Short mmCIF file of C-alpha atoms in Angstrom, two decimals:
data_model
loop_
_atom_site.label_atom_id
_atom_site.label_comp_id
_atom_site.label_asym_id
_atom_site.label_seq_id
_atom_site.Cartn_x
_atom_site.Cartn_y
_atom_site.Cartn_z
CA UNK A 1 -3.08 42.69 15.97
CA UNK A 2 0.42 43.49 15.65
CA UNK A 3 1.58 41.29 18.82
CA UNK A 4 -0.14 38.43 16.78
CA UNK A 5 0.98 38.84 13.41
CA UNK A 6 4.18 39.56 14.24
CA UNK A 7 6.41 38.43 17.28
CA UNK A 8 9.17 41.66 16.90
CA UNK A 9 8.58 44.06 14.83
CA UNK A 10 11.67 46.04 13.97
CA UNK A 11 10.19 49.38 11.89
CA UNK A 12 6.21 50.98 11.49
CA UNK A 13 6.12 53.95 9.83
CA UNK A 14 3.24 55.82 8.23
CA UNK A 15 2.47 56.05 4.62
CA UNK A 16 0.84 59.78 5.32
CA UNK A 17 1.38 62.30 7.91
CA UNK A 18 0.35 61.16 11.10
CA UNK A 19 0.66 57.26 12.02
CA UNK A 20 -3.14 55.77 12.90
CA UNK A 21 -4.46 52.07 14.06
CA UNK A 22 -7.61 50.99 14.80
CA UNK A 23 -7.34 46.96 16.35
CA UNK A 24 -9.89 44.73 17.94
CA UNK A 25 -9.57 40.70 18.43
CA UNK A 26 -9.49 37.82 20.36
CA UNK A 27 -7.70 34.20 21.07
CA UNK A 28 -8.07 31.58 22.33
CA UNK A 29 -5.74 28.64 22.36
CA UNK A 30 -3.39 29.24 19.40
CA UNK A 31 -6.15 30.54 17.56
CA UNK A 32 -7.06 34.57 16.64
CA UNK A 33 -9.26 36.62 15.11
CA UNK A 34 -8.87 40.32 14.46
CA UNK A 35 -9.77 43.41 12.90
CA UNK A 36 -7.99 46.63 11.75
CA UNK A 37 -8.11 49.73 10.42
CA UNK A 38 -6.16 52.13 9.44
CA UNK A 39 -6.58 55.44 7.50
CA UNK A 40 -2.47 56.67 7.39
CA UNK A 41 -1.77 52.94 6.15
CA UNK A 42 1.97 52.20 7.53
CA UNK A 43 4.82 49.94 6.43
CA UNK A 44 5.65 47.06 8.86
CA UNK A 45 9.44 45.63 9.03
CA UNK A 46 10.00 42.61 11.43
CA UNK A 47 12.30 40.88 12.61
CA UNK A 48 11.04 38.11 13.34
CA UNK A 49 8.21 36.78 12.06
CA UNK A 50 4.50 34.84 14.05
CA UNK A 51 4.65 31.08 12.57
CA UNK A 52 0.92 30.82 11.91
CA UNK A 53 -1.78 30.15 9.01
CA UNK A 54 -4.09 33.27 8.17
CA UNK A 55 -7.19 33.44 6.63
CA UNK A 56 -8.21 37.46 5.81
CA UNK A 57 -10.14 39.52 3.97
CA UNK A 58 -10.20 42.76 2.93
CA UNK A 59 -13.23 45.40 2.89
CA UNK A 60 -11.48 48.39 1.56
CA UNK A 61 -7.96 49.19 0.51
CA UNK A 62 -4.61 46.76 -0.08
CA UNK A 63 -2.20 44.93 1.93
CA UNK A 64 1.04 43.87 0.40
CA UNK A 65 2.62 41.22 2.16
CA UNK A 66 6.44 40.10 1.42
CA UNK A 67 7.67 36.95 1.08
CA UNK A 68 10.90 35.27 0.23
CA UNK A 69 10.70 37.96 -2.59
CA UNK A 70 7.47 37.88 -3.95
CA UNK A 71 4.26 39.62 -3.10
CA UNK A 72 1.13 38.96 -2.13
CA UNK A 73 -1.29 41.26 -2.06
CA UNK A 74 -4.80 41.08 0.08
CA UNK A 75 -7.31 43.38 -2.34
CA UNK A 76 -10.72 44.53 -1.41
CA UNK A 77 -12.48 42.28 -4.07
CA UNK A 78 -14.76 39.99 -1.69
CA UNK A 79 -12.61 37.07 -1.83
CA UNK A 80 -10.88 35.33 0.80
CA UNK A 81 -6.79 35.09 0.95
CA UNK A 82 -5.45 32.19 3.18
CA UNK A 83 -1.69 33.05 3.28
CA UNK A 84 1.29 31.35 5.29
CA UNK A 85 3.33 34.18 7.14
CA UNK A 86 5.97 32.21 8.28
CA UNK A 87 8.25 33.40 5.71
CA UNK A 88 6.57 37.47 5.82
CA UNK A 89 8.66 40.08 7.17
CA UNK A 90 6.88 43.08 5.90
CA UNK A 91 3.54 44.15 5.34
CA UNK A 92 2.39 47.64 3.54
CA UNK A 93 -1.39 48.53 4.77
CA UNK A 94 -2.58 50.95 2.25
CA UNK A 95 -4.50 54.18 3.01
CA UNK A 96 -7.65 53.52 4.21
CA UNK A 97 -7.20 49.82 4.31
CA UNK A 98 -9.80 47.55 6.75
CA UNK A 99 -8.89 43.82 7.35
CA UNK A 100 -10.25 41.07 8.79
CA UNK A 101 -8.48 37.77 9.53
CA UNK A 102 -8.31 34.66 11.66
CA UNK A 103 -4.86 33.35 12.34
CA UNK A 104 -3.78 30.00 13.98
CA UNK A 105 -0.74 29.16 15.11
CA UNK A 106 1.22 26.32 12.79
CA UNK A 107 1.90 24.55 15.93
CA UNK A 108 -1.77 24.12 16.80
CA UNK A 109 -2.69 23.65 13.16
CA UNK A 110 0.08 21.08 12.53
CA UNK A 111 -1.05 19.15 15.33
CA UNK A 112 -4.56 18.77 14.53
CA UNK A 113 -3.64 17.80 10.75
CA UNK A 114 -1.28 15.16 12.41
CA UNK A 115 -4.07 13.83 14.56
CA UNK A 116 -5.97 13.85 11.38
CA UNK A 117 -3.39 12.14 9.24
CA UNK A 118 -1.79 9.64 11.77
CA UNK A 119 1.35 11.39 10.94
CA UNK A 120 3.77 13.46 11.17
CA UNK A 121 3.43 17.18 9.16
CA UNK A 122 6.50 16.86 7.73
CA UNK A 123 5.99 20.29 5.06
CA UNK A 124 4.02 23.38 5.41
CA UNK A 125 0.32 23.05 4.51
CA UNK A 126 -0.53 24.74 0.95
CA UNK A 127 -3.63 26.19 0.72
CA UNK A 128 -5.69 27.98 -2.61
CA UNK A 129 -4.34 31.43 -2.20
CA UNK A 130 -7.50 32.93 -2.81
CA UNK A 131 -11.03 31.64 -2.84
CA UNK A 132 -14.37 33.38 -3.02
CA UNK A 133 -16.26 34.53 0.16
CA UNK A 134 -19.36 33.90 -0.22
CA UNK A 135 -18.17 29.73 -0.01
CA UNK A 136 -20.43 28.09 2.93
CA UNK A 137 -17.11 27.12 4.09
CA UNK A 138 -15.58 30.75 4.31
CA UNK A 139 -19.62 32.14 5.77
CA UNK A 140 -19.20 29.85 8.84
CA UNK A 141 -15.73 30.01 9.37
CA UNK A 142 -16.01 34.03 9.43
CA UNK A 143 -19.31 33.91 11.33
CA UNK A 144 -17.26 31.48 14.25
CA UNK A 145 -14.62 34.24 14.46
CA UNK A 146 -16.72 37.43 14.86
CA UNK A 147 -18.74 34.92 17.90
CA UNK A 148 -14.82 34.69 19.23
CA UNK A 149 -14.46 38.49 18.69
CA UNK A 150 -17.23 39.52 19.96
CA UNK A 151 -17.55 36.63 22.93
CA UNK A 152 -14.56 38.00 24.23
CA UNK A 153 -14.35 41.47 24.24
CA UNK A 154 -16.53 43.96 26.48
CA UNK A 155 -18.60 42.19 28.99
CA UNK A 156 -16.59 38.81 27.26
CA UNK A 157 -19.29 36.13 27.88
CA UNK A 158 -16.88 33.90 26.47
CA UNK A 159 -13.78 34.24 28.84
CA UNK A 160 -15.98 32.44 31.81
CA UNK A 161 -17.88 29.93 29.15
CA UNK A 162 -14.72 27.18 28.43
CA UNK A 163 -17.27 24.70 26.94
CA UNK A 164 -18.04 27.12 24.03
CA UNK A 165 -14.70 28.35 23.58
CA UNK A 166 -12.97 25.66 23.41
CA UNK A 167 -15.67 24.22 21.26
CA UNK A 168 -15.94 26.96 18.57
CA UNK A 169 -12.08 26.85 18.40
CA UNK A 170 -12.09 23.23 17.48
CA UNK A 171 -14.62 23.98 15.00
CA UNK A 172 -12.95 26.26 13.34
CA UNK A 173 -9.77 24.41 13.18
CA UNK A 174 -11.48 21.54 12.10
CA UNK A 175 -14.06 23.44 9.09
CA UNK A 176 -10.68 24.93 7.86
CA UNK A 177 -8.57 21.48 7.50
CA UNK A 178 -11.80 19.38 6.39
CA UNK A 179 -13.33 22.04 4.51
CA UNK A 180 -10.74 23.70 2.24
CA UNK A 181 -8.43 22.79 -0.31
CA UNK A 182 -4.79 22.22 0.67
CA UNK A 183 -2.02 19.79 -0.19
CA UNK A 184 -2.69 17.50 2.50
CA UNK A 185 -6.57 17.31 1.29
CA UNK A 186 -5.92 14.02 -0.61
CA UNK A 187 -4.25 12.38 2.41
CA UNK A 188 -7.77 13.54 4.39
CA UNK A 189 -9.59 11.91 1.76
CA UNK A 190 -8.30 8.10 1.69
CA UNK A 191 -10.10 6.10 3.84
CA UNK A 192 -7.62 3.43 4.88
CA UNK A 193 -8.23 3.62 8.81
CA UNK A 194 -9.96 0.09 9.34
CA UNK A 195 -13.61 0.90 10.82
CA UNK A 196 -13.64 0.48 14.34
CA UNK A 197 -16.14 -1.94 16.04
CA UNK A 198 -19.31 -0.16 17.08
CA UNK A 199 -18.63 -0.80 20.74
CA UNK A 200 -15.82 1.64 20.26
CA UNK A 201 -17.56 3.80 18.76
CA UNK A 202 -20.17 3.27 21.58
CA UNK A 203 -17.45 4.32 23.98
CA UNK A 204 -17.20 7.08 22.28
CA UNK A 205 -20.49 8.03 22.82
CA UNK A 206 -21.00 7.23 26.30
CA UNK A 207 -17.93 9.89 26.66
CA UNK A 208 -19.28 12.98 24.95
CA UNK A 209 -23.36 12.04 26.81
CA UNK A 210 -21.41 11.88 30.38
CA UNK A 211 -19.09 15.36 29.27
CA UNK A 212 -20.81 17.17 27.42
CA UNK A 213 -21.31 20.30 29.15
CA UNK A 214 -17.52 20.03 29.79
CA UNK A 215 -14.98 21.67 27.24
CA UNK A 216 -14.00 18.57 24.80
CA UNK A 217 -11.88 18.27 21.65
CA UNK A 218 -11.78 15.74 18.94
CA UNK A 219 -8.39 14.69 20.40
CA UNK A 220 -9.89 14.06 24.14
CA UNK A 221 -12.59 12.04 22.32
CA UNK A 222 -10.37 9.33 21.20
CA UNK A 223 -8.46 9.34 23.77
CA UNK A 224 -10.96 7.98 25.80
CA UNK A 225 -12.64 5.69 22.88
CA UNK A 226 -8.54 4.23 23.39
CA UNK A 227 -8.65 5.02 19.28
CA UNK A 228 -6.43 7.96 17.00
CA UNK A 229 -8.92 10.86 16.05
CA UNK A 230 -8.81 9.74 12.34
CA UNK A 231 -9.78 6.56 13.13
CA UNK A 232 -12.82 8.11 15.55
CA UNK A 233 -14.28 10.24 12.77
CA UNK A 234 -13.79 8.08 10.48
CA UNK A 235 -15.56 5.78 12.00
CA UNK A 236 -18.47 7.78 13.31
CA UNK A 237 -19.28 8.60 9.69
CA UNK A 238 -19.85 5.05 8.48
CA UNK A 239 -21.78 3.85 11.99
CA UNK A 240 -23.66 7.09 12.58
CA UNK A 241 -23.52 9.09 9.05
CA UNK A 242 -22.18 11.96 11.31
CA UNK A 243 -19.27 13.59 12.66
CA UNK A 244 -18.08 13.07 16.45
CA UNK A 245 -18.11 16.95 16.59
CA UNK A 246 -21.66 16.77 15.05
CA UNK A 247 -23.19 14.24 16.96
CA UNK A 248 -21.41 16.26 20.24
CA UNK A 249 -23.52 19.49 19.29
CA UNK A 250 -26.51 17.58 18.57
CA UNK A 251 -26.21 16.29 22.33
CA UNK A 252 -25.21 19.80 23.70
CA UNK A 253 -28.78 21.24 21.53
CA UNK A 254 -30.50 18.16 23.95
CA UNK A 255 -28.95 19.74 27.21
CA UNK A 256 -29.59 23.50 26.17
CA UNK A 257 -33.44 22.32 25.41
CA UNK A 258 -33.62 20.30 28.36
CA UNK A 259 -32.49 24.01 30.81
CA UNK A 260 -35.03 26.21 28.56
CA UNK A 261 -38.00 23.86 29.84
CA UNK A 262 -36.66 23.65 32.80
CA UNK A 263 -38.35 26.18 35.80
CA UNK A 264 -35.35 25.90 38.23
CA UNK A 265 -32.61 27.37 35.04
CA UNK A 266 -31.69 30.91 34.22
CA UNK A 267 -34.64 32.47 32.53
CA UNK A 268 -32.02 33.61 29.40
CA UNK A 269 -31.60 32.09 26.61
CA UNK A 270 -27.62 33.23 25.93
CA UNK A 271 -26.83 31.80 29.30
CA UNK A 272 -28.19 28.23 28.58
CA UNK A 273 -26.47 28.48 25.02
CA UNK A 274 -23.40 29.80 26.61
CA UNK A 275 -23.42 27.08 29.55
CA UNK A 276 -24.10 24.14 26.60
CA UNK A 277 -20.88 25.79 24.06
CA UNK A 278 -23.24 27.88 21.88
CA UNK A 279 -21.37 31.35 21.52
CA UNK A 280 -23.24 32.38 18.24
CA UNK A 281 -26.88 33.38 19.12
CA UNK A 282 -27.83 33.19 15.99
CA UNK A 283 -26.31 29.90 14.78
CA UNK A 284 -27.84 28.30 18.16
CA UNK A 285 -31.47 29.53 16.85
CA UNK A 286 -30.88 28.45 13.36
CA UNK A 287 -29.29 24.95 14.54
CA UNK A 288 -32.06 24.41 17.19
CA UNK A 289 -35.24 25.07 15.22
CA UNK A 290 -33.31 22.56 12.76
CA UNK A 291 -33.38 20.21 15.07
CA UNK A 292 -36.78 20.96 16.95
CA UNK A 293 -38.58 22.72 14.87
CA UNK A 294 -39.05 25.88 16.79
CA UNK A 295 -36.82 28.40 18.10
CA UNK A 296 -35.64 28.82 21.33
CA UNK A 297 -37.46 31.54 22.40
CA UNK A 298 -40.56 29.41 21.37
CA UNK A 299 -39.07 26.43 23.87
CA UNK A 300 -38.44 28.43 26.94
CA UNK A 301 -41.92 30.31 26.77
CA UNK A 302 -43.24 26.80 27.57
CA UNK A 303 -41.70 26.50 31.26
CA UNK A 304 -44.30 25.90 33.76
#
C-alpha cells in the first residue's frame, strides 16, 4: 500500500511503541485496490507524492491526510471519501485504524475522461468529497475491487484470466466517471456527438461478437467502429438503449452459457466465468439468472 500511495516516502514513524502494518491489494493497469491495518497507527512524510484519484473508506479509526495546508480526514462513519492525493504529502493513520481504498492513476483516469469528453483534461477532476456508502454506485464499485483483490492474490485466478481483468478494470473506471458527481459531470451529460449511422454502430457489434472472449476496452471498441468512444456510447444508447460495455457482457453471459451446456468444457463454473471476464462469482450468478432466469449451477447440471 505504501509503494502505491506514495512514490518516496521520506519519514514513518509510529504513533505508539512498536511500528505495525497489516497490507493486502492488487493492480492492474493503473488501477489499485488495497487494504490496511494498523494497530500502532504511524505518521507518513513523503517526498514525493503517487499522482492518482482514491476512493476509501474507513471501518474503524481516522486518517488525516495533508494537503496544501488543509486536512482531510477519512472517519469511520460508513461513508465514502474520494480524495485527490496529488497534492498529499503526509498521512497520520490513527491507532487502530482499517482502510479500504481503490486508487487509479490520474494518467489512466485522465485519459479515459478525455476519450469520454473528446478533449483534452485540461484541470484536475473534482469529485464530492464524501458520499454515502451504501450508494449502488459506491456497492458495485467496492464489490469490483475486493473481485480484483481477491482475483489476484493467493492462487490469483485473475493474473492468467486477461479478459476479466482487463474487463473489471474498465468497469470500474468507467462506473466511477459515469456514475459519480465531479466537475466534468456536466460535460458527460451534453449530448452534442451527432448519432452515428447504425451501420457503425453495427460495426461495432460485429467487433465485440468476433472478440469477445478477448480482453477489450471501450477505447479498442471505437477504434475499430473508425468512431471516438463518446461518440460509440453515445450512440449505442439511442440505437440499442444500452451501453457498448453492457451489450459486451450481455454477449460474454451468451458465451459463458453456451461452455456450461457444453459436454466437451471444464465441468466448473469459475473457470467458464473466468475464461468469459466474470471475476465476481457472485455478480456472474446474479447477472446470469437476470438474464436466463436460472443460475448457473442450474445451466451446467443440464449437460448431456
Amino acid at each position: 500500500m505504501m509503494s502505491a500511495a506514495y512514490s518516496r516516502i521520506k519519514t514513518i514513524a509510529a504513533l505508539s511503541n512498536g511500528l505495525d502494518m497489516g497490507v493486502s491489494g492488487a493492480a492492474v493497469g493503473g488501477l489499485s485496490v488495497a487494504s490496511l491495518s494498523t494497530d500502532s497507527g504511524f505518521d507518513l512524510h513523503a517526498t514525493e507524492t503517487f499522482d492518482a484519484y482514491h476512493v476509501c473508506s474507513a471501518s474503524q479509526g481516522r486518517i488525516l491526510q495533508f494537503d496544501r495546508g488543509e486536512v482531510n480526514p477519512i472517519q469511520a462513519d460508513g461513508a465514502i471519501y474520494l480524495l485527490d492525493s496529488y497534492a498529499v504529502t503526509r498521512s497520520i493513520f490513527e491507532e487502530r485504524s482499517r482502510t479500504v481504498g481503490i486508487s487509479i492513476a490520474t494518467e489512466t483516469l485522465h485519459a479515459a475522461l478525455s476519450e469520454l469528453i473528446e478533449a483534452p483534461v485540461v484541470s484536475r477532476v473534482r469529485f464530492t468529497l464524501r458520499v454515502e456508502r451504501d450508494a449502488p454506485v459506491f456497492r458495485s464499485l467496492f464489490l469490483m475491487g475486493q473481485a480484483l483483490q481477491e482475483g489476484m492474490t493467493g492462487a490469483a485466478p485473475l493474473a492468467t484470466a486477461p479478459v476479466a481483468s482487463t474487463s473489471l478494470r474498465e468497469s470500474m473506471i468507467q462506473l466511477l466517471l459515469h456514475g459519480t458527481s465531479h466537475s466534468y459531470s456536466e460535460v458527460l451529460g451534453q449530448q452534442r456527438v451527432p448519432a452515428l449511422l447504425p451501420r457503425q454502430v453495427r460495426r461495432a457489434m460485429e467487433y465485440m461478437q468476433a472478440h469477445a472472449h478477448q480482453p477489450l476496452t471501450v477505447r479498442e471498441i471505437a477504434a475499430a467502429a473508425e468512431v471516438s468512444t463518446r461518440a460509440l456510447q453515445l450512440s449505442f444508447q439511442r440505437f440499442n438503449q444500452t451501453s457498448p460495455l453492457q451489450y459486451l457482457r450481455q454477449l460474454r453471459l451468451k458465451g459463458a452459457r453456451r461452455d456450461m451446456l457444453d459436454p466437451g468444457q471444464p465441468l466448473s463454473i469459475s473457470a467458464i466465468a473466468l475464461n468469459w471476464g466474470f471475476s465476481h462469482m457472485g455478480l456472474f450468478a446474479l447477472q446470469y439468472r437476470a438474464a436466463y432466469g436460472e443460475l448457473p449451477r442450474e445451466t451446467i447440471a443440464q449437460r448431456r
